Every structure is written in C-alpha cells, then in structure tokens.
Amino acid sequence: MTFDRNLMLSDVRAGLAAHPRQLPSKYFYDERGSQLFDEITRLPEYYPTRVERALLQHRAPAIIAIAQPATLIELGAGSSDKTRLLLDEMLRSRRSGATYIPVDVSADFLTNSVAQLRTEYPALATHPVVADFLAHFALPEHPSPALHAFLGSTIGNFTPEPATELVSSVRERMTIGDFFLLGVDLRKDPLLIERAYNDSRGVTAEFNRNILNVINNGLGSDFDTSMFDHNAVYNTDEHRIEMRLISRATQDVHIPDIGDITFVPGDAILTELSYKYDLDAATTLLTRSGLRLEEWFADDAGMFALALATR
C-alpha cells in the first residue's frame, strides 16, 4: 500500500528525534507487513488470536443475541478471519440479511479480503472503508443497530490517553442501540506473554524489521534491516510488551529531507507497545470513553477477554 509521504516524513522526523527513538506501529502494515502479521496469528506461541477465536466461537451467539446488529463495523479488519464467527451468527439470526463494514489502512489487503468475503457470503452487503482508524473518517450509510468491533487486542498498542481518545471516537460514531465489542489481552505470566512476541521461527522479528522496509520505500531512506535485531520484553510495572529494533553496529542511515541519523551498537528504536488489561483496567477505559460495560466474556484460563459495551 502507499502511505502519505508528507505524513510519514513528519512522523519519522519526530519519532527519530524523540527520546527514546520510536516509529509509529501503523507503518508495519504495508501489504507485506499485513501478510506477516496474518502469519504471526497462526504461530503456536502467539496465543491471542487462537484464544480470541475460541472465545468468539463460544460467545458469538450471546453477543449477537444481546446486540442484535443489522451492521457489523470492524476497525482494523485485516483478513476478517475471526470476524466470520460474528457474521455467521448475524446471518443466522436475521431474516433480511446483514451488512459488514470493514475498516483497514491497507487497501490491497482489504480488497483481497472483501473479494473473498463476497464469494463466501453472497447475502452479506459488504462496504469496505480504506482509512486509518486513528484519523477522522466517514462511515457509509448502514442499517441500525450496529455492532462496532475492535478485536485482536489492538487496543493494547495505545498508551492510556490515546486509547481513551480512540474508544471515544468510536462512541461518537455510535447511535442509541449500538454496541461496542473490544478484544483485550489479559495480564498473566510474563514469560508466556514474551514467548508470543519472540517466536521460534522468527516471523515476529521479520515483521518488526519490515517497518524499516516501509520507511525505505516511502521516503527513499537506506535502512539495512540486517543491521537491526528484534527485541521484545514485558514491562511488569506498566503491564505491557515493549518491542524494539536494536542496532547491531555503528551505522549512518540517510533519510532524504531529514538527513543522516547515526546509530551505535545497542541504540534502540521503539516500534510497538502492547498493553495487557484486566477487568478493572478495561472498565476504566470504557467509562472514560463514555461507554458502559454490559458484558465481560473471558476464557477459563484468563488469557483473553471480550468486553461488550454501550453508550
């Protein structure tokens, strides 16, 4: 996909001048990055997708019975794999069909996903929206009520204040009778969490380094991805995974319109945060965003949860 060059330039300039240096995690998701993340979700170490899928499989009937949506609106839809469990239940429960609005920043990935959905679900009205869900975007007209979904524990990528801003923006798009479904990764044994971000096949490491390829393609910079090591550790005080790229040697990286950036061995670029939640933290987030928690669905092992909320 193509990112806005001026915005990327501004983001990279600010991020690499910050302390610590950082790059926005949205730049993981060009077409290759989206494919890599889809591969990550199928890795044995990466439990969130597997556990969330099982939870949806078990709880989708209850979620749809409570929300009774005519439309499903999903932020960061990706391949819409787990979403099919909700769509199946919607179509089973409705006589007049259903509408699906997937929102994703990757146009190529979304186009392929929607083409497959339209083949699999001919009775489903599908209206994709290519947008960065952090920015303002308009939804197409759709039947009410709607279920707004933000799955995959993606909310964990945001520090508390931006997380509240994001959920508040969802609330602003909700009308009376709409529901919000939020997937959250739960706090648990730090070693179990760290293994999920340091898989034995190195797919997550390739995904992490791909952000440098995206910057190279977007800005004409000359990051050498082989000169950066993947690093992901759990910060127990902040309840979050911190993912970084660590420079392996002294090196200069040239970025047109920014200049040369020098890295020495051990210099780090923060590429992603992944906060872990519990019931209290999720309730606080929803309340601060103007929503009320209606149902809390967690798996028996306490690995993952789905929070269903209303205005």
PDB file of N, CA and C in Angstrom, residues 102-169:
ATOM      1  N   PRO A 102     -15.905  -3.315   6.867  1.00  0.00           N
ATOM      2  CA  PRO A 102     -14.543  -3.470   7.370  1.00  0.00           C
ATOM      3  C   PRO A 102     -13.731  -2.202   7.112  1.00  0.00           C
ATOM      4  N   VAL A 103     -13.017  -1.734   8.132  1.00  0.00           N
ATOM      5  CA  VAL A 103     -12.181  -0.535   8.026  1.00  0.00           C
ATOM      6  C   VAL A 103     -10.733  -0.955   8.212  1.00  0.00           C
ATOM      7  N   ASP A 104      -9.884  -0.622   7.242  1.00  0.00           N
ATOM      8  CA  ASP A 104      -8.482  -1.008   7.348  1.00  0.00           C
ATOM      9  C   ASP A 104      -7.620  -0.027   6.566  1.00  0.00           C
ATOM     10  N   VAL A 105      -6.374   0.151   7.035  1.00  0.00           N
ATOM     11  CA  VAL A 105      -5.466   1.103   6.393  1.00  0.00           C
ATOM     12  C   VAL A 105      -4.844   0.530   5.116  1.00  0.00           C
ATOM     13  N   SER A 106      -4.808  -0.806   4.988  1.00  0.00           N
ATOM     14  CA  SER A 106      -4.161  -1.453   3.851  1.00  0.00           C
ATOM     15  C   SER A 106      -5.184  -1.727   2.753  1.00  0.00           C
ATOM     16  N   ALA A 107      -5.154  -0.911   1.696  1.00  0.00           N
ATOM     17  CA  ALA A 107      -6.136  -1.038   0.613  1.00  0.00           C
ATOM     18  C   ALA A 107      -6.019  -2.380  -0.097  1.00  0.00           C
ATOM     19  N   ASP A 108      -4.802  -2.812  -0.405  1.00  0.00           N
ATOM     20  CA  ASP A 108      -4.606  -4.073  -1.124  1.00  0.00           C
ATOM     21  C   ASP A 108      -5.115  -5.251  -0.312  1.00  0.00           C
ATOM     22  N   PHE A 109      -4.742  -5.271   0.960  1.00  0.00           N
ATOM     23  CA  PHE A 109      -5.154  -6.366   1.829  1.00  0.00           C
ATOM     24  C   PHE A 109      -6.668  -6.388   1.985  1.00  0.00           C
ATOM     25  N   LEU A 110      -7.262  -5.204   2.128  1.00  0.00           N
ATOM     26  CA  LEU A 110      -8.712  -5.108   2.303  1.00  0.00           C
ATOM     27  C   LEU A 110      -9.445  -5.531   1.036  1.00  0.00           C
ATOM     28  N   THR A 111      -8.938  -5.150  -0.119  1.00  0.00           N
ATOM     29  CA  THR A 111      -9.564  -5.524  -1.386  1.00  0.00           C
ATOM     30  C   THR A 111      -9.612  -7.033  -1.553  1.00  0.00           C
ATOM     31  N   ASN A 112      -8.504  -7.686  -1.256  1.00  0.00           N
ATOM     32  CA  ASN A 112      -8.452  -9.150  -1.371  1.00  0.00           C
ATOM     33  C   ASN A 112      -9.395  -9.820  -0.382  1.00  0.00           C
ATOM     34  N   SER A 113      -9.418  -9.304   0.830  1.00  0.00           N
ATOM     35  CA  SER A 113     -10.276  -9.868   1.868  1.00  0.00           C
ATOM     36  C   SER A 113     -11.746  -9.732   1.509  1.00  0.00           C
ATOM     37  N   VAL A 114     -12.135  -8.560   1.021  1.00  0.00           N
ATOM     38  CA  VAL A 114     -13.534  -8.315   0.686  1.00  0.00           C
ATOM     39  C   VAL A 114     -13.969  -9.165  -0.507  1.00  0.00           C
ATOM     40  N   ALA A 115     -13.085  -9.334  -1.480  1.00  0.00           N
ATOM     41  CA  ALA A 115     -13.410 -10.177  -2.636  1.00  0.00           C
ATOM     42  C   ALA A 115     -13.739 -11.600  -2.190  1.00  0.00           C
ATOM     43  N   GLN A 116     -12.958 -12.101  -1.236  1.00  0.00           N
ATOM     44  CA  GLN A 116     -13.199 -13.451  -0.725  1.00  0.00           C
ATOM     45  C   GLN A 116     -14.506 -13.514   0.069  1.00  0.00           C
ATOM     46  N   LEU A 117     -14.760 -12.485   0.872  1.00  0.00           N
ATOM     47  CA  LEU A 117     -15.999 -12.448   1.663  1.00  0.00           C
ATOM     48  C   LEU A 117     -17.233 -12.428   0.762  1.00  0.00           C
ATOM     49  N   ARG A 118     -17.164 -11.671  -0.315  1.00  0.00           N
ATOM     50  CA  ARG A 118     -18.325 -11.574  -1.200  1.00  0.00           C
ATOM     51  C   ARG A 118     -18.607 -12.906  -1.890  1.00  0.00           C
ATOM     52  N   THR A 119     -17.569 -13.695  -2.083  1.00  0.00           N
ATOM     53  CA  THR A 119     -17.765 -15.035  -2.644  1.00  0.00           C
ATOM     54  C   THR A 119     -18.374 -15.966  -1.605  1.00  0.00           C
ATOM     55  N   GLU A 120     -17.864 -15.881  -0.382  1.00  0.00           N
ATOM     56  CA  GLU A 120     -18.329 -16.766   0.686  1.00  0.00           C
ATOM     57  C   GLU A 120     -19.717 -16.392   1.207  1.00  0.00           C
ATOM     58  N   TYR A 121     -20.034 -15.098   1.197  1.00  0.00           N
ATOM     59  CA  TYR A 121     -21.291 -14.617   1.784  1.00  0.00           C
ATOM     60  C   TYR A 121     -22.070 -13.765   0.777  1.00  0.00           C
ATOM     61  N   PRO A 122     -22.693 -14.391  -0.196  1.00  0.00           N
ATOM     62  CA  PRO A 122     -23.415 -13.614  -1.215  1.00  0.00           C
ATOM     63  C   PRO A 122     -24.579 -12.807  -0.639  1.00  0.00           C
ATOM     64  N   ALA A 123     -25.116 -13.207   0.510  1.00  0.00           N
ATOM     65  CA  ALA A 123     -26.233 -12.485   1.118  1.00  0.00           C
ATOM     66  C   ALA A 123     -25.774 -11.322   1.988  1.00  0.00           C
ATOM     67  N   LEU A 124     -24.482 -11.173   2.151  1.00  0.00           N
ATOM     68  CA  LEU A 124     -23.929 -10.128   3.007  1.00  0.00           C
ATOM     69  C   LEU A 124     -23.591  -8.888   2.182  1.00  0.00           C
ATOM     70  N   ALA A 125     -24.103  -7.739   2.585  1.00  0.00           N
ATOM     71  CA  ALA A 125     -23.743  -6.468   1.942  1.00  0.00           C
ATOM     72  C   ALA A 125     -22.440  -5.982   2.557  1.00  0.00           C
ATOM     73  N   THR A 126     -21.375  -5.901   1.763  1.00  0.00           N
ATOM     74  CA  THR A 126     -20.053  -5.554   2.270  1.00  0.00           C
ATOM     75  C   THR A 126     -19.597  -4.228   1.684  1.00  0.00           C
ATOM     76  N   HIS A 127     -19.272  -3.283   2.557  1.00  0.00           N
ATOM     77  CA  HIS A 127     -18.875  -1.940   2.126  1.00  0.00           C
ATOM     78  C   HIS A 127     -17.548  -1.572   2.799  1.00  0.00           C
ATOM     79  N   PRO A 128     -16.419  -1.882   2.161  1.00  0.00           N
ATOM     80  CA  PRO A 128     -15.114  -1.614   2.781  1.00  0.00           C
ATOM     81  C   PRO A 128     -14.794  -0.123   2.835  1.00  0.00           C
ATOM     82  N   VAL A 129     -14.058   0.260   3.872  1.00  0.00           N
ATOM     83  CA  VAL A 129     -13.597   1.633   4.036  1.00  0.00           C
ATOM     84  C   VAL A 129     -12.086   1.610   4.240  1.00  0.00           C
ATOM     85  N   VAL A 130     -11.345   2.186   3.303  1.00  0.00           N
ATOM     86  CA  VAL A 130      -9.898   2.286   3.439  1.00  0.00           C
ATOM     87  C   VAL A 130      -9.606   3.550   4.236  1.00  0.00           C
ATOM     88  N   ALA A 131      -9.122   3.375   5.458  1.00  0.00           N
ATOM     89  CA  ALA A 131      -8.879   4.531   6.322  1.00  0.00           C
ATOM     90  C   ALA A 131      -7.975   4.136   7.474  1.00  0.00           C
ATOM     91  N   ASP A 132      -7.262   5.117   7.974  1.00  0.00           N
ATOM     92  CA  ASP A 132      -6.524   4.982   9.218  1.00  0.00           C
ATOM     93  C   ASP A 132      -7.531   5.251  10.331  1.00  0.00           C
ATOM     94  N   PHE A 133      -7.810   4.248  11.152  1.00  0.00           N
ATOM     95  CA  PHE A 133      -8.867   4.441  12.145  1.00  0.00           C
ATOM     96  C   PHE A 133      -8.485   5.439  13.240  1.00  0.00           C
ATOM     97  N   LEU A 134      -7.236   5.886  13.232  1.00  0.00           N
ATOM     98  CA  LEU A 134      -6.839   6.938  14.166  1.00  0.00           C
ATOM     99  C   LEU A 134      -7.257   8.321  13.671  1.00  0.00           C
ATOM    100  N   ALA A 135      -7.535   8.408  12.383  1.00  0.00           N
ATOM    101  CA  ALA A 135      -7.946   9.684  11.795  1.00  0.00           C
ATOM    102  C   ALA A 135      -9.462   9.721  11.668  1.00  0.00           C
ATOM    103  N   HIS A 136      -9.974  10.923  11.402  1.00  0.00           N
ATOM    104  CA  HIS A 136     -11.417  11.038  11.186  1.00  0.00           C
ATOM    105  C   HIS A 136     -11.766  10.383   9.850  1.00  0.00           C
ATOM    106  N   PHE A 137     -12.818   9.580   9.843  1.00  0.00           N
ATOM    107  CA  PHE A 137     -13.298   9.010   8.581  1.00  0.00           C
ATOM    108  C   PHE A 137     -14.809   8.860   8.678  1.00  0.00           C
ATOM    109  N   ALA A 138     -15.434   8.848   7.521  1.00  0.00           N
ATOM    110  CA  ALA A 138     -16.894   8.748   7.461  1.00  0.00           C
ATOM    111  C   ALA A 138     -17.305   7.314   7.167  1.00  0.00           C
ATOM    112  N   LEU A 139     -18.371   6.889   7.800  1.00  0.00           N
ATOM    113  CA  LEU A 139     -18.928   5.565   7.526  1.00  0.00           C
ATOM    114  C   LEU A 139     -20.002   5.681   6.453  1.00  0.00           C
ATOM    115  N   PRO A 140     -20.113   4.691   5.587  1.00  0.00           N
ATOM    116  CA  PRO A 140     -21.228   4.708   4.634  1.00  0.00           C
ATOM    117  C   PRO A 140     -22.550   4.513   5.385  1.00  0.00           C
ATOM    118  N   GLU A 141     -23.632   4.914   4.764  1.00  0.00           N
ATOM    119  CA  GLU A 141     -24.942   4.677   5.370  1.00  0.00           C
ATOM    120  C   GLU A 141     -25.142   3.183   5.577  1.00  0.00           C
ATOM    121  N   HIS A 142     -25.761   2.844   6.718  1.00  0.00           N
ATOM    122  CA  HIS A 142     -25.924   1.430   7.042  1.00  0.00           C
ATOM    123  C   HIS A 142     -27.142   1.237   7.929  1.00  0.00           C
ATOM    124  N   PRO A 143     -27.708   0.036   7.908  1.00  0.00           N
ATOM    125  CA  PRO A 143     -28.853  -0.247   8.778  1.00  0.00           C
ATOM    126  C   PRO A 143     -28.444  -0.237  10.249  1.00  0.00           C
ATOM    127  N   SER A 144     -29.379   0.135  11.104  1.00  0.00           N
ATOM    128  CA  SER A 144     -29.161   0.119  12.552  1.00  0.00           C
ATOM    129  C   SER A 144     -29.968  -1.022  13.173  1.00  0.00           C
ATOM    130  N   PRO A 145     -29.546  -1.472  14.355  1.00  0.00           N
ATOM    131  CA  PRO A 145     -28.372  -1.046  15.128  1.00  0.00           C
ATOM    132  C   PRO A 145     -27.090  -1.652  14.579  1.00  0.00           C
ATOM    133  N   ALA A 146     -25.963  -1.110  15.054  1.00  0.00           N
ATOM    134  CA  ALA A 146     -24.660  -1.591  14.600  1.00  0.00           C
ATOM    135  C   ALA A 146     -23.851  -2.119  15.779  1.00  0.00           C
ATOM    136  N   LEU A 147     -23.033  -3.096  15.487  1.00  0.00           N
ATOM    137  CA  LEU A 147     -22.039  -3.582  16.441  1.00  0.00           C
ATOM    138  C   LEU A 147     -20.681  -3.117  15.933  1.00  0.00           C
ATOM    139  N   HIS A 148     -20.021  -2.243  16.697  1.00  0.00           N
ATOM    140  CA  HIS A 148     -18.690  -1.743  16.365  1.00  0.00           C
ATOM    141  C   HIS A 148     -17.676  -2.655  17.041  1.00  0.00           C
ATOM    142  N   ALA A 149     -16.768  -3.231  16.279  1.00  0.00           N
ATOM    143  CA  ALA A 149     -15.834  -4.207  16.839  1.00  0.00           C
ATOM    144  C   ALA A 149     -14.393  -3.751  16.656  1.00  0.00           C
ATOM    145  N   PHE A 150     -13.614  -3.935  17.715  1.00  0.00           N
ATOM    146  CA  PHE A 150     -12.177  -3.667  17.671  1.00  0.00           C
ATOM    147  C   PHE A 150     -11.510  -4.865  18.336  1.00  0.00           C
ATOM    148  N   LEU A 151     -11.159  -5.841  17.517  1.00  0.00           N
ATOM    149  CA  LEU A 151     -10.712  -7.136  18.018  1.00  0.00           C
ATOM    150  C   LEU A 151      -9.185  -7.253  17.988  1.00  0.00           C
ATOM    151  N   GLY A 152      -8.698  -8.428  18.351  1.00  0.00           N
ATOM    152  CA  GLY A 152      -7.281  -8.718  18.222  1.00  0.00           C
ATOM    153  C   GLY A 152      -6.398  -8.059  19.251  1.00  0.00           C
ATOM    154  N   SER A 153      -6.958  -7.495  20.307  1.00  0.00           N
ATOM    155  CA  SER A 153      -6.211  -6.790  21.363  1.00  0.00           C
ATOM    156  C   SER A 153      -5.380  -5.634  20.798  1.00  0.00           C
ATOM    157  N   THR A 154      -5.793  -5.086  19.644  1.00  0.00           N
ATOM    158  CA  THR A 154      -5.075  -3.960  19.051  1.00  0.00           C
ATOM    159  C   THR A 154      -5.109  -2.731  19.949  1.00  0.00           C
ATOM    160  N   ILE A 155      -6.119  -2.638  20.813  1.00  0.00           N
ATOM    161  CA  ILE A 155      -6.187  -1.517  21.747  1.00  0.00           C
ATOM    162  C   ILE A 155      -4.934  -1.465  22.620  1.00  0.00           C
ATOM    163  N   GLY A 156      -4.277  -2.603  22.795  1.00  0.00           N
ATOM    164  CA  GLY A 156      -3.065  -2.657  23.605  1.00  0.00           C
ATOM    165  C   GLY A 156      -1.908  -1.865  23.032  1.00  0.00           C
ATOM    166  N   ASN A 157      -1.983  -1.502  21.748  1.00  0.00           N
ATOM    167  CA  ASN A 157      -0.892  -0.747  21.119  1.00  0.00           C
ATOM    168  C   ASN A 157      -0.901   0.726  21.505  1.00  0.00           C
ATOM    169  N   PHE A 158      -1.881   1.144  22.295  1.00  0.00           N
ATOM    170  CA  PHE A 158      -2.039   2.561  22.629  1.00  0.00           C
ATOM    171  C   PHE A 158      -1.834   2.792  24.124  1.00  0.00           C
ATOM    172  N   THR A 159      -1.074   3.842  24.429  1.00  0.00           N
ATOM    173  CA  THR A 159      -0.939   4.251  25.816  1.00  0.00           C
ATOM    174  C   THR A 159      -2.313   4.720  26.309  1.00  0.00           C
ATOM    175  N   PRO A 160      -2.504   4.840  27.626  1.00  0.00           N
ATOM    176  CA  PRO A 160      -3.857   5.078  28.161  1.00  0.00           C
ATOM    177  C   PRO A 160      -4.610   6.257  27.553  1.00  0.00           C
ATOM    178  N   GLU A 161      -3.958   7.412  27.397  1.00  0.00           N
ATOM    179  CA  GLU A 161      -4.686   8.574  26.878  1.00  0.00           C
ATOM    180  C   GLU A 161      -5.106   8.390  25.421  1.00  0.00           C
ATOM    181  N   PRO A 162      -4.201   7.990  24.508  1.00  0.00           N
ATOM    182  CA  PRO A 162      -4.650   7.736  23.130  1.00  0.00           C
ATOM    183  C   PRO A 162      -5.674   6.607  23.032  1.00  0.00           C
ATOM    184  N   ALA A 163      -5.584   5.604  23.916  1.00  0.00           N
ATOM    185  CA  ALA A 163      -6.579   4.530  23.910  1.00  0.00           C
ATOM    186  C   ALA A 163      -7.966   5.098  24.212  1.00  0.00           C
ATOM    187  N   THR A 164      -8.024   5.985  25.186  1.00  0.00           N
ATOM    188  CA  THR A 164      -9.295   6.628  25.532  1.00  0.00           C
ATOM    189  C   THR A 164      -9.799   7.476  24.371  1.00  0.00           C
ATOM    190  N   GLU A 165      -8.902   8.195  23.722  1.00  0.00           N
ATOM    191  CA  GLU A 165      -9.304   9.016  22.573  1.00  0.00           C
ATOM    192  C   GLU A 165      -9.867   8.152  21.446  1.00  0.00           C
ATOM    193  N   LEU A 166      -9.226   7.004  21.224  1.00  0.00           N
ATOM    194  CA  LEU A 166      -9.677   6.115  20.157  1.00  0.00           C
ATOM    195  C   LEU A 166     -11.062   5.555  20.456  1.00  0.00           C
ATOM    196  N   VAL A 167     -11.256   5.036  21.668  1.00  0.00           N
ATOM    197  CA  VAL A 167     -12.556   4.470  22.010  1.00  0.00           C
ATOM    198  C   VAL A 167     -13.620   5.564  22.038  1.00  0.00           C
ATOM    199  N   SER A 168     -13.242   6.771  22.462  1.00  0.00           N
ATOM    200  CA  SER A 168     -14.179   7.897  22.436  1.00  0.00           C
ATOM    201  C   SER A 168     -14.622   8.214  21.009  1.00  0.00           C
ATOM    202  N   SER A 169     -13.692   8.080  20.048  1.00  0.00           N
ATOM    203  CA  SER A 169     -14.046   8.343  18.653  1.00  0.00           C
ATOM    204  C   SER A 169     -15.036   7.292  18.136  1.00  0.00           C
TER     205      SER A 169
END
